[in-house]
CSV table of C-alpha atoms in Angstrom, one decimal:
chain,number,residue,atom,x,y,z
Z,1,UNK,CA,-2.7,6.8,16.5
Z,2,UNK,CA,-5.7,7.4,14.3
Z,3,UNK,CA,-5.9,4.9,11.4
Z,4,UNK,CA,-8.3,5.2,8.5
Z,5,UNK,CA,-9.2,2.9,5.7
Z,6,UNK,CA,-11.1,4.5,2.7
Z,7,UNK,CA,-12.5,2.3,0.0
Z,8,UNK,CA,-13.4,4.0,-3.2
Z,9,UNK,CA,-14.8,2.7,-6.5
Z,10,UNK,CA,-15.0,4.7,-9.6
Z,11,UNK,CA,-18.4,5.2,-11.0
Z,12,UNK,CA,-17.4,4.4,-14.5
Z,13,UNK,CA,-14.4,2.8,-16.3
Z,14,UNK,CA,-13.5,6.1,-17.9
Z,15,UNK,CA,-12.7,7.5,-14.4
Z,16,UNK,CA,-10.0,4.9,-13.5
Z,17,UNK,CA,-7.0,6.7,-14.9
Z,18,UNK,CA,-8.0,10.1,-13.6
Z,19,UNK,CA,-8.6,8.8,-10.1
Z,20,UNK,CA,-5.3,6.8,-10.1
Z,21,UNK,CA,-3.3,9.9,-11.3
Z,22,UNK,CA,-5.0,12.2,-8.7
Z,23,UNK,CA,-4.3,9.7,-5.9
Z,24,UNK,CA,-0.6,9.5,-7.0
Z,25,UNK,CA,-0.4,13.3,-6.8
Z,26,UNK,CA,-2.0,13.3,-3.3
Z,27,UNK,CA,0.5,11.0,-1.7
Z,28,UNK,CA,3.4,13.4,-1.3
Z,29,UNK,CA,1.0,16.2,-0.3
Z,30,UNK,CA,-0.5,14.1,2.5
Z,31,UNK,CA,2.9,12.8,3.7
Z,32,UNK,CA,4.1,16.4,4.0
Z,33,UNK,CA,1.2,17.3,6.3
Z,34,UNK,CA,1.7,17.7,10.1
Z,35,UNK,CA,0.8,14.5,11.8
Z,36,UNK,CA,0.7,12.2,8.8
Z,37,UNK,CA,2.6,9.0,9.7
Z,38,UNK,CA,1.7,7.0,6.6
Z,39,UNK,CA,-0.5,7.4,3.5
Z,40,UNK,CA,-0.8,4.8,0.8
Z,41,UNK,CA,-3.2,4.3,-2.1
Z,42,UNK,CA,-3.7,0.8,-3.6
Z,43,UNK,CA,-5.5,-0.2,-6.7
Z,44,UNK,CA,-7.2,-3.7,-6.8
Z,45,UNK,CA,-5.8,-6.1,-9.3
Z,46,UNK,CA,-9.1,-8.0,-9.2
Z,47,UNK,CA,-11.2,-4.9,-9.9
Z,48,UNK,CA,-9.3,-1.9,-11.3
Z,49,UNK,CA,-12.2,0.4,-10.5
Z,50,UNK,CA,-11.6,-0.2,-6.7
Z,51,UNK,CA,-8.9,1.7,-4.7
Z,52,UNK,CA,-8.1,1.4,-1.0
Z,53,UNK,CA,-6.5,4.3,0.9
Z,54,UNK,CA,-4.6,3.4,4.1
Z,55,UNK,CA,-3.9,6.4,6.3
Z,56,UNK,CA,-2.2,6.7,9.7
Z,57,UNK,CA,-2.3,10.0,11.6
Z,58,UNK,CA,-0.8,10.9,15.0
Z,59,UNK,CA,-4.2,11.9,16.2
Z,60,UNK,CA,-7.8,12.3,15.0
Z,61,UNK,CA,-7.2,16.1,15.2
Z,62,UNK,CA,-4.4,15.8,12.7
Z,63,UNK,CA,-6.6,13.9,10.3
Z,64,UNK,CA,-9.4,16.5,10.7
Z,65,UNK,CA,-7.0,19.3,9.9
Z,66,UNK,CA,-6.0,17.3,6.8
Z,67,UNK,CA,-9.5,17.9,5.5
Z,68,UNK,CA,-8.7,21.6,5.2
Z,69,UNK,CA,-5.3,21.1,3.4
Z,70,UNK,CA,-4.6,21.2,-0.3
Z,71,UNK,CA,-4.6,17.5,-0.9
Z,72,UNK,CA,-8.2,17.3,0.1
Z,73,UNK,CA,-9.4,20.8,-1.0
Z,74,UNK,CA,-7.6,21.0,-4.3
Z,75,UNK,CA,-7.4,17.3,-5.4
Z,76,UNK,CA,-9.7,14.9,-3.5
Z,77,UNK,CA,-12.9,17.1,-3.5
Z,78,UNK,CA,-12.5,18.4,-7.0
Z,79,UNK,CA,-10.9,15.5,-9.0
Z,80,UNK,CA,-11.7,12.3,-7.1
Z,81,UNK,CA,-14.9,12.6,-5.1
Z,82,UNK,CA,-17.1,13.4,-8.2
Z,83,UNK,CA,-15.8,10.2,-9.9
Z,84,UNK,CA,-16.3,7.7,-7.0
Z,85,UNK,CA,-18.5,6.1,-4.4
Z,86,UNK,CA,-16.7,5.7,-1.1
Z,87,UNK,CA,-16.7,4.0,2.3
Z,88,UNK,CA,-14.7,5.6,5.2
Z,89,UNK,CA,-13.6,3.3,8.0
Z,90,UNK,CA,-11.8,4.7,11.1
Z,91,UNK,CA,-10.0,1.5,12.1
Z,92,UNK,CA,-7.8,0.0,14.8
Z,93,UNK,CA,-5.1,-2.7,14.3
Z,94,UNK,CA,-6.3,-6.2,15.1
Z,95,UNK,CA,-4.8,-7.4,18.3
Z,96,UNK,CA,-5.2,-10.7,20.1
Z,97,UNK,CA,-9.0,-10.0,20.1
Z,98,UNK,CA,-10.9,-7.7,17.7
Z,99,UNK,CA,-12.6,-4.7,19.2
Z,100,UNK,CA,-16.2,-5.3,20.1
Z,101,UNK,CA,-15.7,-9.1,20.4
Z,102,UNK,CA,-16.0,-10.6,23.8
Z,103,UNK,CA,-14.7,-14.0,24.8
């Protein structure tokens, strides 16, 4: 599996509704893509300008192909990215010991 966490924060309060609406439209598009296991967008209750995307893909190659699909090309790049700052975190589930931590 290839898991990805994306943290985005709108650059102004006037962008919150537009970003939320675009993320809502992206969800079914992403879920319909080959290799998409899960795709969720969350909006922070503590800071409505902040959103967290949680994505799970069968492989990194599936996620990379997602970058060429309509959800990214027609919605994310044009409607969301100009309105946000973002952090992209390829991630792994926490097991008994986090990655990179030695006993």
